[in-house]
Amino acid sequence: EELEYYRNRKLSGRQKHNAKWMAIYNDFVVGYESGMTMVEIAKRNNVSERTIYRYKAYYDKMKKNEE
């Protein structure tokens, strides 16, 4: 009964990684790995430098977890 509750519950709240986030993140990865600067990546995606540095922190965390 309790398991059924957890299967059928609705996940509410803000989704962390939606399609737009993933599109910009994937573009960040391509740009970062090809040697673009953070400013260039930010301008190309029309987001702030702070956002790009957040993506970099997430990227570094994912790379560390792969090791």
Short mmCIF file of N, CA and C in Angstrom, two decimals:
data_model
loop_
_atom_site.label_atom_id
_atom_site.label_comp_id
_atom_site.label_asym_id
_atom_site.label_seq_id
_atom_site.Cartn_x
_atom_site.Cartn_y
_atom_site.Cartn_z
N GLU A 1 0.82 -1.20 0.00
CA GLU A 1 0.00 0.00 0.00
C GLU A 1 0.87 1.26 0.00
N GLU A 2 1.88 1.27 0.84
CA GLU A 2 2.77 2.43 0.90
C GLU A 2 3.58 2.55 -0.40
N LEU A 3 4.00 1.43 -0.95
CA LEU A 3 4.74 1.43 -2.21
C LEU A 3 3.88 1.99 -3.34
N GLU A 4 2.62 1.62 -3.35
CA GLU A 4 1.69 2.13 -4.36
C GLU A 4 1.55 3.65 -4.25
N TYR A 5 1.54 4.15 -3.04
CA TYR A 5 1.45 5.60 -2.83
C TYR A 5 2.63 6.30 -3.48
N TYR A 6 3.82 5.78 -3.25
CA TYR A 6 5.01 6.42 -3.81
C TYR A 6 5.08 6.30 -5.33
N ARG A 7 4.55 5.24 -5.90
CA ARG A 7 4.52 5.09 -7.35
C ARG A 7 3.58 6.09 -8.01
N ASN A 8 2.46 6.38 -7.36
CA ASN A 8 1.42 7.22 -7.96
C ASN A 8 1.49 8.69 -7.57
N ARG A 9 2.40 9.06 -6.70
CA ARG A 9 2.43 10.46 -6.27
C ARG A 9 2.92 11.36 -7.41
N LYS A 10 2.51 12.59 -7.33
CA LYS A 10 2.94 13.57 -8.33
C LYS A 10 4.19 14.25 -7.82
N LEU A 11 5.16 14.38 -8.69
CA LEU A 11 6.39 15.07 -8.32
C LEU A 11 6.16 16.56 -8.54
N SER A 12 6.14 17.30 -7.46
CA SER A 12 5.86 18.72 -7.59
C SER A 12 7.14 19.51 -7.35
N GLY A 13 7.03 20.80 -7.54
CA GLY A 13 8.18 21.66 -7.35
C GLY A 13 8.90 21.94 -8.65
N ARG A 14 9.93 22.72 -8.55
CA ARG A 14 10.67 23.15 -9.72
C ARG A 14 11.55 22.01 -10.23
N GLN A 15 11.49 21.78 -11.53
CA GLN A 15 12.39 20.79 -12.13
C GLN A 15 13.75 21.44 -12.33
N LYS A 16 14.79 20.77 -11.90
CA LYS A 16 16.11 21.37 -11.96
C LYS A 16 16.64 21.46 -13.38
N HIS A 17 16.50 20.41 -14.15
CA HIS A 17 17.09 20.38 -15.49
C HIS A 17 16.02 20.13 -16.54
N ASN A 18 15.46 21.20 -17.06
CA ASN A 18 14.48 21.05 -18.12
C ASN A 18 15.17 21.08 -19.48
N ALA A 19 14.41 21.04 -20.56
CA ALA A 19 14.98 20.95 -21.91
C ALA A 19 15.84 22.17 -22.24
N LYS A 20 15.39 23.35 -21.85
CA LYS A 20 16.17 24.57 -22.13
C LYS A 20 17.51 24.54 -21.39
N TRP A 21 17.47 24.13 -20.13
CA TRP A 21 18.70 24.05 -19.34
C TRP A 21 19.68 23.08 -19.99
N MET A 22 19.18 21.91 -20.40
CA MET A 22 20.05 20.91 -21.00
C MET A 22 20.62 21.39 -22.33
N ALA A 23 19.84 22.12 -23.13
CA ALA A 23 20.33 22.62 -24.41
C ALA A 23 21.49 23.58 -24.20
N ILE A 24 21.34 24.51 -23.26
CA ILE A 24 22.42 25.47 -22.99
C ILE A 24 23.60 24.76 -22.36
N TYR A 25 23.36 23.82 -21.46
CA TYR A 25 24.46 23.08 -20.83
C TYR A 25 25.25 22.30 -21.87
N ASN A 26 24.57 21.62 -22.79
CA ASN A 26 25.27 20.86 -23.82
C ASN A 26 26.09 21.78 -24.71
N ASP A 27 25.56 22.96 -25.03
CA ASP A 27 26.32 23.93 -25.81
C ASP A 27 27.52 24.43 -25.02
N PHE A 28 27.35 24.61 -23.70
CA PHE A 28 28.46 25.00 -22.84
C PHE A 28 29.58 23.96 -22.90
N VAL A 29 29.21 22.68 -22.80
CA VAL A 29 30.21 21.61 -22.81
C VAL A 29 31.00 21.63 -24.11
N VAL A 30 30.30 21.77 -25.23
CA VAL A 30 30.97 21.81 -26.53
C VAL A 30 31.93 23.00 -26.59
N GLY A 31 31.45 24.17 -26.19
CA GLY A 31 32.29 25.37 -26.22
C GLY A 31 33.45 25.29 -25.26
N TYR A 32 33.21 24.82 -24.06
CA TYR A 32 34.26 24.73 -23.04
C TYR A 32 35.35 23.76 -23.45
N GLU A 33 34.95 22.62 -23.98
CA GLU A 33 35.94 21.61 -24.39
C GLU A 33 36.70 22.02 -25.64
N SER A 34 36.14 22.95 -26.44
CA SER A 34 36.85 23.42 -27.62
C SER A 34 37.70 24.65 -27.32
N GLY A 35 37.68 25.13 -26.08
CA GLY A 35 38.57 26.21 -25.68
C GLY A 35 37.98 27.61 -25.72
N MET A 36 36.68 27.72 -25.86
CA MET A 36 36.05 29.05 -25.84
C MET A 36 36.12 29.64 -24.43
N THR A 37 36.10 30.97 -24.35
CA THR A 37 36.09 31.61 -23.03
C THR A 37 34.67 31.59 -22.48
N MET A 38 34.57 31.80 -21.17
CA MET A 38 33.26 31.82 -20.52
C MET A 38 32.40 32.96 -21.07
N VAL A 39 33.03 34.11 -21.35
CA VAL A 39 32.30 35.26 -21.87
C VAL A 39 31.72 34.94 -23.25
N GLU A 40 32.50 34.29 -24.10
CA GLU A 40 32.02 33.93 -25.44
C GLU A 40 30.84 32.97 -25.36
N ILE A 41 30.95 31.99 -24.47
CA ILE A 41 29.86 31.02 -24.32
C ILE A 41 28.60 31.71 -23.80
N ALA A 42 28.77 32.62 -22.84
CA ALA A 42 27.63 33.35 -22.28
C ALA A 42 26.94 34.19 -23.35
N LYS A 43 27.72 34.90 -24.16
CA LYS A 43 27.13 35.74 -25.21
C LYS A 43 26.44 34.88 -26.26
N ARG A 44 27.04 33.76 -26.61
CA ARG A 44 26.47 32.89 -27.64
C ARG A 44 25.10 32.35 -27.20
N ASN A 45 24.94 32.10 -25.90
CA ASN A 45 23.68 31.55 -25.39
C ASN A 45 22.76 32.59 -24.78
N ASN A 46 23.19 33.85 -24.79
CA ASN A 46 22.39 34.95 -24.25
C ASN A 46 22.03 34.73 -22.78
N VAL A 47 23.03 34.31 -21.99
CA VAL A 47 22.87 34.15 -20.55
C VAL A 47 24.01 34.89 -19.85
N SER A 48 23.91 35.03 -18.54
CA SER A 48 24.94 35.75 -17.79
C SER A 48 26.18 34.87 -17.61
N GLU A 49 27.30 35.54 -17.30
CA GLU A 49 28.52 34.80 -17.02
C GLU A 49 28.34 33.93 -15.78
N ARG A 50 27.59 34.43 -14.81
CA ARG A 50 27.33 33.67 -13.58
C ARG A 50 26.66 32.34 -13.90
N THR A 51 25.72 32.37 -14.84
CA THR A 51 25.05 31.13 -15.24
C THR A 51 26.05 30.15 -15.83
N ILE A 52 26.95 30.65 -16.65
CA ILE A 52 27.96 29.79 -17.28
C ILE A 52 28.88 29.19 -16.21
N TYR A 53 29.24 29.98 -15.21
CA TYR A 53 30.07 29.44 -14.14
C TYR A 53 29.31 28.39 -13.31
N ARG A 54 27.99 28.52 -13.22
CA ARG A 54 27.19 27.47 -12.56
C ARG A 54 27.25 26.18 -13.38
N TYR A 55 27.15 26.34 -14.71
CA TYR A 55 27.28 25.17 -15.59
C TYR A 55 28.65 24.53 -15.43
N LYS A 56 29.69 25.36 -15.31
CA LYS A 56 31.04 24.83 -15.15
C LYS A 56 31.16 24.05 -13.85
N ALA A 57 30.57 24.55 -12.78
CA ALA A 57 30.60 23.85 -11.50
C ALA A 57 29.91 22.50 -11.63
N TYR A 58 28.77 22.48 -12.32
CA TYR A 58 28.05 21.22 -12.54
C TYR A 58 28.89 20.28 -13.40
N TYR A 59 29.52 20.83 -14.44
CA TYR A 59 30.38 20.05 -15.34
C TYR A 59 31.54 19.42 -14.56
N ASP A 60 32.20 20.22 -13.72
CA ASP A 60 33.31 19.71 -12.92
C ASP A 60 32.84 18.61 -11.97
N LYS A 61 31.67 18.79 -11.39
CA LYS A 61 31.11 17.78 -10.48
C LYS A 61 30.83 16.47 -11.22
N MET A 62 30.29 16.57 -12.43
CA MET A 62 30.00 15.37 -13.22
C MET A 62 31.29 14.67 -13.64
N LYS A 63 32.30 15.44 -14.01
CA LYS A 63 33.59 14.86 -14.40
C LYS A 63 34.23 14.14 -13.22
N LYS A 64 34.12 14.74 -12.04
CA LYS A 64 34.70 14.13 -10.84
C LYS A 64 34.00 12.81 -10.52
N ASN A 65 32.68 12.77 -10.72
CA ASN A 65 31.91 11.56 -10.44
C ASN A 65 32.23 10.44 -11.43
N GLU A 66 32.65 10.81 -12.65
CA GLU A 66 32.99 9.79 -13.65
C GLU A 66 34.27 9.05 -13.29
N GLU A 67 35.16 9.71 -12.55
CA GLU A 67 36.45 9.10 -12.22
C GLU A 67 36.36 8.03 -11.17
#
